[in-house]
Coordinates of C-alpha atoms in Angstrom, one line a residue:
X127 CA 89.3 107.9 145.7
X128 CA 91.1 111.2 146.1
X129 CA 92.3 112.7 142.8
X130 CA 95.6 114.4 142.5
X131 CA 96.6 117.1 140.0
X132 CA 100.1 117.3 138.5
X133 CA 101.1 120.5 136.7
X134 CA 103.7 120.5 134.0
X135 CA 106.7 122.5 135.2
X136 CA 106.7 126.0 134.0
X137 CA 103.0 125.9 133.0
X138 CA 99.8 126.9 134.7
X139 CA 97.5 125.3 132.0
X140 CA 99.1 121.9 131.2
X141 CA 97.9 119.4 133.8
X142 CA 96.9 115.8 134.5
X143 CA 94.3 114.7 137.1
X144 CA 94.7 111.2 138.3
X145 CA 93.9 108.9 141.2
X146 CA 94.8 105.5 142.7
X147 CA 91.9 103.1 143.3
X148 CA 91.7 100.8 146.3
X149 CA 92.8 97.9 144.0
X150 CA 96.0 99.7 143.3
X151 CA 95.4 100.7 139.7
X152 CA 96.0 104.3 138.7
X153 CA 93.4 106.1 136.5
X154 CA 94.2 109.1 134.4
X155 CA 91.0 111.1 134.9
X156 CA 91.7 114.1 132.8
X157 CA 94.6 115.5 130.9
X158 CA 94.8 119.1 129.6
X159 CA 97.4 120.4 127.3
X160 CA 97.6 124.0 126.0
X161 CA 96.8 124.8 122.4
X162 CA 100.3 123.9 121.2
X163 CA 99.9 120.2 120.7
X164 CA 102.7 118.0 119.5
X165 CA 105.4 119.5 121.7
X166 CA 105.6 116.5 124.1
X167 CA 103.7 118.2 127.0
X168 CA 101.2 115.4 127.3
X169 CA 103.8 112.7 127.3
X170 CA 105.7 114.6 130.0
X171 CA 102.5 114.7 132.1
X172 CA 102.0 110.9 131.7
X173 CA 105.7 110.3 132.6
X174 CA 105.2 112.5 135.7
X175 CA 102.4 110.3 136.9
X176 CA 104.4 107.1 136.1
X177 CA 107.3 108.6 138.2
X178 CA 105.0 109.0 141.2
X179 CA 103.8 105.3 141.2
X180 CA 106.7 103.9 143.3
X181 CA 105.8 106.4 146.1
X182 CA 102.1 105.3 146.2
X183 CA 100.7 103.5 149.2
X184 CA 99.4 100.5 147.2
X185 CA 101.3 98.4 144.7
X186 CA 100.3 99.5 141.1
X187 CA 100.4 97.2 138.1
X188 CA 98.2 99.0 135.7
X189 CA 97.7 102.7 134.6
X190 CA 94.5 103.3 132.6
X191 CA 92.5 106.0 130.9
X192 CA 89.0 106.0 129.5
X193 CA 88.2 108.0 126.4
X194 CA 85.3 108.4 123.9
X195 CA 85.3 105.9 121.0
X196 CA 85.2 108.9 118.7
X197 CA 88.2 110.8 120.2
X198 CA 90.9 109.7 117.7
X199 CA 93.3 112.4 119.0
X200 CA 93.2 110.8 122.4
X201 CA 93.6 107.3 120.9
X202 CA 96.7 108.3 119.0
X203 CA 98.1 110.0 122.1
X204 CA 97.7 107.1 124.5
X205 CA 99.0 104.6 121.9
X206 CA 102.1 106.8 121.4
X207 CA 102.6 106.7 125.2
X208 CA 102.6 102.9 125.3
X209 CA 99.0 102.3 126.2
X210 CA 96.9 99.7 124.4
X211 CA 93.1 99.1 124.3
X212 CA 92.2 96.8 127.2
X213 CA 88.4 97.1 127.0
X214 CA 85.3 98.7 125.5
X215 CA 82.6 100.2 127.6
X216 CA 79.3 100.2 125.8
X217 CA 76.8 103.1 126.4
X218 CA 79.4 104.8 128.7
X219 CA 78.8 108.4 127.7
X220 CA 75.3 110.0 127.5
X221 CA 75.1 112.8 125.0
X222 CA 72.4 115.4 125.6
X223 CA 69.3 113.5 124.7
X224 CA 68.8 110.6 127.1
X225 CA 68.6 108.2 124.1
X226 CA 72.0 109.2 122.7
X227 CA 75.0 107.2 124.0
X228 CA 78.6 106.7 123.0
X229 CA 80.9 103.8 123.8
X230 CA 84.3 104.4 125.4
X231 CA 87.6 102.7 125.0
X232 CA 89.7 101.8 128.0
X233 CA 93.5 102.2 127.4
X234 CA 95.9 100.5 129.8
X235 CA 99.6 100.3 130.3
X236 CA 101.4 97.8 132.6
X237 CA 103.9 99.2 135.1

């Protein structure tokens, strides 16, 4: 799995890191948007990844992202971009103390 980084045109800070798995699915690994949220930068980054899918070596039918259950900003963002919850990953994140865990939500979008 080799990740790729896509920078938003005209920006050095706004970026999305993503990869295509051997099954063909594309995973959004990380998305970073500068402090001015709500300007459509994140959506343009997602669209940039979606536009690259036809050029990928493997056929892709699903794009997905995994986020903490508590990250409501990310939930709203992915839902606004047409993603839906496709799974819950229990005990996915370990927080500091080895006995502290948080679940994750997997968001997916058919392509």
